[in-house]
PDB file of C-alpha atoms in Angstrom:
ATOM      1  CA  UNK Z   1     187.399 -16.171 107.549  1.00 44.00           C
ATOM      2  CA  UNK Z   2     187.293 -12.804 105.864  1.00 43.00           C
ATOM      3  CA  UNK Z   3     184.699 -10.511 107.463  1.00 42.00           C
ATOM      4  CA  UNK Z   4     184.016  -8.756 104.176  1.00 41.00           C
ATOM      5  CA  UNK Z   5     186.887  -6.290 104.383  1.00 41.00           C
ATOM      6  CA  UNK Z   6     189.470  -6.276 101.663  1.00 41.00           C
ATOM      7  CA  UNK Z   7     193.035  -6.832 102.662  1.00 41.00           C
ATOM      8  CA  UNK Z   8     192.945  -9.979 104.791  1.00 44.00           C
ATOM      9  CA  UNK Z   9     190.074  -9.152 107.102  1.00 45.00           C
ATOM     10  CA  UNK Z  10     191.694  -6.095 108.689  1.00 45.00           C
ATOM     11  CA  UNK Z  11     189.410  -3.074 108.952  1.00 40.00           C
ATOM     12  CA  UNK Z  12     190.337  -0.316 106.588  1.00 42.00           C
ATOM     13  CA  UNK Z  13     191.762   2.739 108.378  1.00 44.00           C
ATOM     14  CA  UNK Z  14     190.328   6.039 107.196  1.00 43.00           C
ATOM     15  CA  UNK Z  15     192.703   8.294 105.334  1.00 43.00           C
ATOM     16  CA  UNK Z  16     192.788  12.051 106.056  1.00 46.00           C
ATOM     17  CA  UNK Z  17     190.848  12.712 102.857  1.00 40.00           C
ATOM     18  CA  UNK Z  18     188.173  10.223 103.945  1.00 38.00           C
ATOM     19  CA  UNK Z  19     187.916  11.884 107.351  1.00 39.00           C
ATOM     20  CA  UNK Z  20     187.484  15.373 105.870  1.00 39.00           C
ATOM     21  CA  UNK Z  21     184.826  14.249 103.411  1.00 35.00           C
ATOM     22  CA  UNK Z  22     182.649  12.608 106.050  1.00 38.00           C
ATOM     23  CA  UNK Z  23     179.223  14.244 106.467  1.00 35.00           C
ATOM     24  CA  UNK Z  24     178.306  14.578 110.116  1.00 36.00           C
ATOM     25  CA  UNK Z  25     175.227  16.226 111.619  1.00 35.00           C
ATOM     26  CA  UNK Z  26     176.352  19.165 113.699  1.00 37.00           C
ATOM     27  CA  UNK Z  27     174.689  21.803 115.820  1.00 39.00           C
ATOM     28  CA  UNK Z  28     175.795  25.385 115.612  1.00 41.00           C
ATOM     29  CA  UNK Z  29     174.632  27.787 118.269  1.00 42.00           C
ATOM     30  CA  UNK Z  30     175.708  31.299 117.490  1.00 40.00           C
ATOM     31  CA  UNK Z  31     175.765  34.572 119.349  1.00 39.00           C
ATOM     32  CA  UNK Z  32     174.100  37.433 117.462  1.00 39.00           C
ATOM     33  CA  UNK Z  33     177.058  39.704 118.197  1.00 39.00           C
ATOM     34  CA  UNK Z  34     178.731  37.852 115.333  1.00 38.00           C
ATOM     35  CA  UNK Z  35     175.961  39.144 113.098  1.00 38.00           C
ATOM     36  CA  UNK Z  36     175.447  42.714 114.333  1.00 38.00           C
ATOM     37  CA  UNK Z  37     178.189  44.324 112.248  1.00 38.00           C
ATOM     38  CA  UNK Z  38     177.471  42.390 109.081  1.00 37.00           C
ATOM     39  CA  UNK Z  39     175.228  43.554 106.279  1.00 34.00           C
ATOM     40  CA  UNK Z  40     173.440  41.791 103.467  1.00 33.00           C
ATOM     41  CA  UNK Z  41     176.277  42.691 101.073  1.00 32.00           C
ATOM     42  CA  UNK Z  42     178.719  40.752 103.266  1.00 36.00           C
ATOM     43  CA  UNK Z  43     176.704  37.532 103.187  1.00 36.00           C
ATOM     44  CA  UNK Z  44     179.656  35.423 102.007  1.00 36.00           C
ATOM     45  CA  UNK Z  45     181.896  36.746 104.768  1.00 39.00           C
ATOM     46  CA  UNK Z  46     179.094  36.177 107.266  1.00 40.00           C
ATOM     47  CA  UNK Z  47     178.619  32.605 106.075  1.00 42.00           C
ATOM     48  CA  UNK Z  48     182.333  31.917 106.587  1.00 43.00           C
ATOM     49  CA  UNK Z  49     182.222  33.447 110.072  1.00 45.00           C
ATOM     50  CA  UNK Z  50     179.156  31.387 110.971  1.00 44.00           C
ATOM     51  CA  UNK Z  51     180.797  28.203 109.742  1.00 43.00           C
ATOM     52  CA  UNK Z  52     183.932  28.902 111.756  1.00 44.00           C
ATOM     53  CA  UNK Z  53     181.791  29.684 114.813  1.00 44.00           C
ATOM     54  CA  UNK Z  54     180.011  26.330 114.844  1.00 38.00           C
ATOM     55  CA  UNK Z  55     181.988  25.409 117.925  1.00 35.00           C
ATOM     56  CA  UNK Z  56     181.007  28.614 119.754  1.00 41.00           C
ATOM     57  CA  UNK Z  57     179.306  28.451 123.123  1.00 35.00           C
ATOM     58  CA  UNK Z  58     176.531  25.876 123.296  1.00 40.00           C
ATOM     59  CA  UNK Z  59     174.181  28.121 125.244  1.00 42.00           C
ATOM     60  CA  UNK Z  60     173.674  31.565 126.670  1.00 44.00           C
ATOM     61  CA  UNK Z  61     176.003  32.662 129.454  1.00 41.00           C
ATOM     62  CA  UNK Z  62     173.229  34.497 131.278  1.00 43.00           C
ATOM     63  CA  UNK Z  63     169.514  35.103 131.012  1.00 44.00           C
ATOM     64  CA  UNK Z  64     170.271  38.450 129.335  1.00 45.00           C
ATOM     65  CA  UNK Z  65     171.811  36.577 126.386  1.00 41.00           C
ATOM     66  CA  UNK Z  66     168.684  34.570 125.559  1.00 39.00           C
ATOM     67  CA  UNK Z  67     167.591  36.893 122.737  1.00 49.00           C
ATOM     68  CA  UNK Z  68     170.962  36.559 121.008  1.00 62.00           C
ATOM     69  CA  UNK Z  69     171.174  32.790 120.585  1.00 86.00           C
ATOM     70  CA  UNK Z  70     170.575  31.274 117.153  1.00 90.00           C
ATOM     71  CA  UNK Z  71     171.077  27.755 115.887  1.00 92.00           C
ATOM     72  CA  UNK Z  72     170.992  25.607 112.793  1.00 94.00           C
ATOM     73  CA  UNK Z  73     171.108  21.881 112.152  1.00 94.00           C
ATOM     74  CA  UNK Z  74     171.560  19.915 108.925  1.00 94.00           C
ATOM     75  CA  UNK Z  75     169.185  17.199 110.109  1.00 94.00           C
ATOM     76  CA  UNK Z  76     169.477  15.032 106.948  1.00 93.00           C
ATOM     77  CA  UNK Z  77     165.859  13.931 107.147  1.00 94.00           C
ATOM     78  CA  UNK Z  78     163.303  14.696 109.845  1.00 94.00           C
ATOM     79  CA  UNK Z  79     160.782  11.921 109.299  1.00 90.00           C
ATOM     80  CA  UNK Z  80     161.815   9.962 112.414  1.00 90.00           C
ATOM     81  CA  UNK Z  81     159.805  11.037 115.524  1.00 89.00           C
ATOM     82  CA  UNK Z  82     162.932  10.562 117.671  1.00 91.00           C
ATOM     83  CA  UNK Z  83     164.565  13.404 115.749  1.00 93.00           C
ATOM     84  CA  UNK Z  84     161.509  15.592 116.459  1.00 94.00           C
ATOM     85  CA  UNK Z  85     162.114  15.117 120.178  1.00 93.00           C
ATOM     86  CA  UNK Z  86     165.833  15.864 119.784  1.00 94.00           C
ATOM     87  CA  UNK Z  87     165.089  19.142 117.990  1.00 95.00           C
ATOM     88  CA  UNK Z  88     162.527  20.254 120.604  1.00 95.00           C
ATOM     89  CA  UNK Z  89     164.886  19.364 123.469  1.00 94.00           C
ATOM     90  CA  UNK Z  90     167.826  21.137 121.837  1.00 94.00           C
ATOM     91  CA  UNK Z  91     165.865  24.368 121.326  1.00 95.00           C
ATOM     92  CA  UNK Z  92     164.621  24.326 124.911  1.00 94.00           C
ATOM     93  CA  UNK Z  93     167.953  23.388 126.498  1.00 93.00           C
ATOM     94  CA  UNK Z  94     169.892  26.127 124.700  1.00 92.00           C
ATOM     95  CA  UNK Z  95     167.117  28.736 124.999  1.00 92.00           C
ATOM     96  CA  UNK Z  96     167.272  29.492 121.289  1.00 94.00           C
ATOM     97  CA  UNK Z  97     165.284  32.338 119.780  1.00 94.00           C
ATOM     98  CA  UNK Z  98     165.898  31.477 116.095  1.00 95.00           C
ATOM     99  CA  UNK Z  99     166.486  27.999 114.700  1.00 96.00           C
ATOM    100  CA  UNK Z 100     166.945  26.657 111.172  1.00 96.00           C
ATOM    101  CA  UNK Z 101     166.639  23.060 110.023  1.00 96.00           C
ATOM    102  CA  UNK Z 102     168.238  22.053 106.734  1.00 96.00           C
ATOM    103  CA  UNK Z 103     167.617  18.970 104.572  1.00 95.00           C
ATOM    104  CA  UNK Z 104     164.417  18.106 106.459  1.00 95.00           C
ATOM    105  CA  UNK Z 105     162.807  16.246 103.531  1.00 95.00           C
ATOM    106  CA  UNK Z 106     159.342  16.702 105.071  1.00 94.00           C
ATOM    107  CA  UNK Z 107     156.296  16.103 102.887  1.00 93.00           C
ATOM    108  CA  UNK Z 108     153.604  18.789 102.918  1.00 92.00           C
ATOM    109  CA  UNK Z 109     151.038  16.623 104.714  1.00 93.00           C
ATOM    110  CA  UNK Z 110     153.361  16.216 107.728  1.00 93.00           C
ATOM    111  CA  UNK Z 111     154.734  19.766 107.896  1.00 94.00           C
ATOM    112  CA  UNK Z 112     152.178  21.355 110.266  1.00 94.00           C
ATOM    113  CA  UNK Z 113     152.364  18.486 112.724  1.00 93.00           C
ATOM    114  CA  UNK Z 114     156.154  18.558 112.700  1.00 94.00           C
ATOM    115  CA  UNK Z 115     156.275  22.315 113.335  1.00 95.00           C
ATOM    116  CA  UNK Z 116     153.838  21.979 116.266  1.00 95.00           C
ATOM    117  CA  UNK Z 117     155.957  19.199 117.776  1.00 94.00           C
ATOM    118  CA  UNK Z 118     159.477  20.559 117.200  1.00 96.00           C
ATOM    119  CA  UNK Z 119     159.098  24.242 118.045  1.00 97.00           C
ATOM    120  CA  UNK Z 120     157.691  26.070 121.088  1.00 96.00           C
ATOM    121  CA  UNK Z 121     153.953  26.868 120.883  1.00 94.00           C
ATOM    122  CA  UNK Z 122     154.340  30.623 120.476  1.00 95.00           C
ATOM    123  CA  UNK Z 123     156.946  30.421 117.696  1.00 97.00           C
ATOM    124  CA  UNK Z 124     156.363  31.331 114.056  1.00 97.00           C
ATOM    125  CA  UNK Z 125     157.920  29.356 111.209  1.00 97.00           C
ATOM    126  CA  UNK Z 126     158.515  29.516 107.498  1.00 96.00           C
ATOM    127  CA  UNK Z 127     159.718  26.923 105.004  1.00 95.00           C
ATOM    128  CA  UNK Z 128     160.591  26.489 101.363  1.00 94.00           C
ATOM    129  CA  UNK Z 129     157.892  23.985 100.371  1.00 92.00           C
ATOM    130  CA  UNK Z 130     156.380  26.134  97.608  1.00 88.00           C
ATOM    131  CA  UNK Z 131     155.523  23.941  94.616  1.00 81.00           C
ATOM    132  CA  UNK Z 132     157.940  21.211  95.680  1.00 87.00           C
ATOM    133  CA  UNK Z 133     157.032  17.795  97.087  1.00 89.00           C
ATOM    134  CA  UNK Z 134     159.104  18.241 100.255  1.00 93.00           C
ATOM    135  CA  UNK Z 135     160.255  21.120 102.430  1.00 94.00           C
ATOM    136  CA  UNK Z 136     164.031  21.108 102.669  1.00 95.00           C
ATOM    137  CA  UNK Z 137     164.462  24.116 104.955  1.00 96.00           C
ATOM    138  CA  UNK Z 138     162.404  25.159 107.973  1.00 97.00           C
ATOM    139  CA  UNK Z 139     163.183  28.285 109.989  1.00 97.00           C
ATOM    140  CA  UNK Z 140     161.356  29.125 113.223  1.00 97.00           C
ATOM    141  CA  UNK Z 141     161.679  31.978 115.706  1.00 97.00           C
ATOM    142  CA  UNK Z 142     160.285  33.561 118.831  1.00 96.00           C
ATOM    143  CA  UNK Z 143     158.143  36.547 117.710  1.00 96.00           C
ATOM    144  CA  UNK Z 144     158.566  38.271 121.084  1.00 95.00           C
ATOM    145  CA  UNK Z 145     162.305  38.588 120.380  1.00 94.00           C
ATOM    146  CA  UNK Z 146     162.521  39.164 116.629  1.00 94.00           C
ATOM    147  CA  UNK Z 147     160.500  40.127 113.600  1.00 96.00           C
ATOM    148  CA  UNK Z 148     161.281  38.146 110.461  1.00 96.00           C
ATOM    149  CA  UNK Z 149     160.045  38.538 106.916  1.00 95.00           C
ATOM    150  CA  UNK Z 150     160.744  36.335 103.931  1.00 94.00           C
ATOM    151  CA  UNK Z 151     162.695  38.030 101.133  1.00 95.00           C
ATOM    152  CA  UNK Z 152     163.167  35.079  98.782  1.00 95.00           C
ATOM    153  CA  UNK Z 153     162.603  31.325  98.787  1.00 93.00           C
ATOM    154  CA  UNK Z 154     163.627  28.542  96.410  1.00 93.00           C
ATOM    155  CA  UNK Z 155     164.083  24.762  96.736  1.00 91.00           C
ATOM    156  CA  UNK Z 156     167.675  25.357  97.924  1.00 91.00           C
ATOM    157  CA  UNK Z 157     167.457  28.681  99.780  1.00 93.00           C
ATOM    158  CA  UNK Z 158     165.455  30.876 102.123  1.00 94.00           C
ATOM    159  CA  UNK Z 159     166.532  34.499 102.442  1.00 95.00           C
ATOM    160  CA  UNK Z 160     165.068  36.293 105.468  1.00 96.00           C
ATOM    161  CA  UNK Z 161     165.155  39.819 106.852  1.00 96.00           C
ATOM    162  CA  UNK Z 162     165.576  39.656 110.635  1.00 94.00           C
ATOM    163  CA  UNK Z 163     165.000  42.524 113.065  1.00 93.00           C
ATOM    164  CA  UNK Z 164     165.874  42.156 116.750  1.00 90.00           C
ATOM    165  CA  UNK Z 165     163.007  43.814 118.604  1.00 91.00           C
ATOM    166  CA  UNK Z 166     165.027  44.835 121.661  1.00 89.00           C
ATOM    167  CA  UNK Z 167     167.658  46.862 119.762  1.00 89.00           C
ATOM    168  CA  UNK Z 168     166.048  47.239 116.282  1.00 87.00           C
ATOM    169  CA  UNK Z 169     169.185  45.953 114.562  1.00 89.00           C
ATOM    170  CA  UNK Z 170     168.600  44.106 111.297  1.00 91.00           C
ATOM    171  CA  UNK Z 171     170.445  41.477 109.340  1.00 89.00           C
TER     172      UNK Z 171
END
């Protein structure tokens, strides 16, 4: 009996093009030293460096590095409470000081509760809800480590100005 696969019941093997087009949730924890020498004008170069650094160290090497650890996650929907727990655990485990969530698809009525559950109590957050039905991007940070101000927000983008409080470097 054919199990629903074409070609005589044998599972279809993925081709290289199928493998490369697969969307997979991934964490990226990045060291701020990657960012220190970059400026706003080099945003495209920075984005490429960040993408290539997604497999960088998954946590600080010492307690002195805590202020330099950032992360991002394309969560592809954050309506499941199990994902809330995963986000909170990830931030705590890796001692992150700045974390961005993409494609959250959170409705406005659930946003405050989600932020309280996912991020440490003392953190500040911003999002791109605006006049939209759902927030797609949420960024949160530890205000004792960095000062962040919103420069621009749209349904597809949040542009922030970040200042590290310990060294006063901005990006």
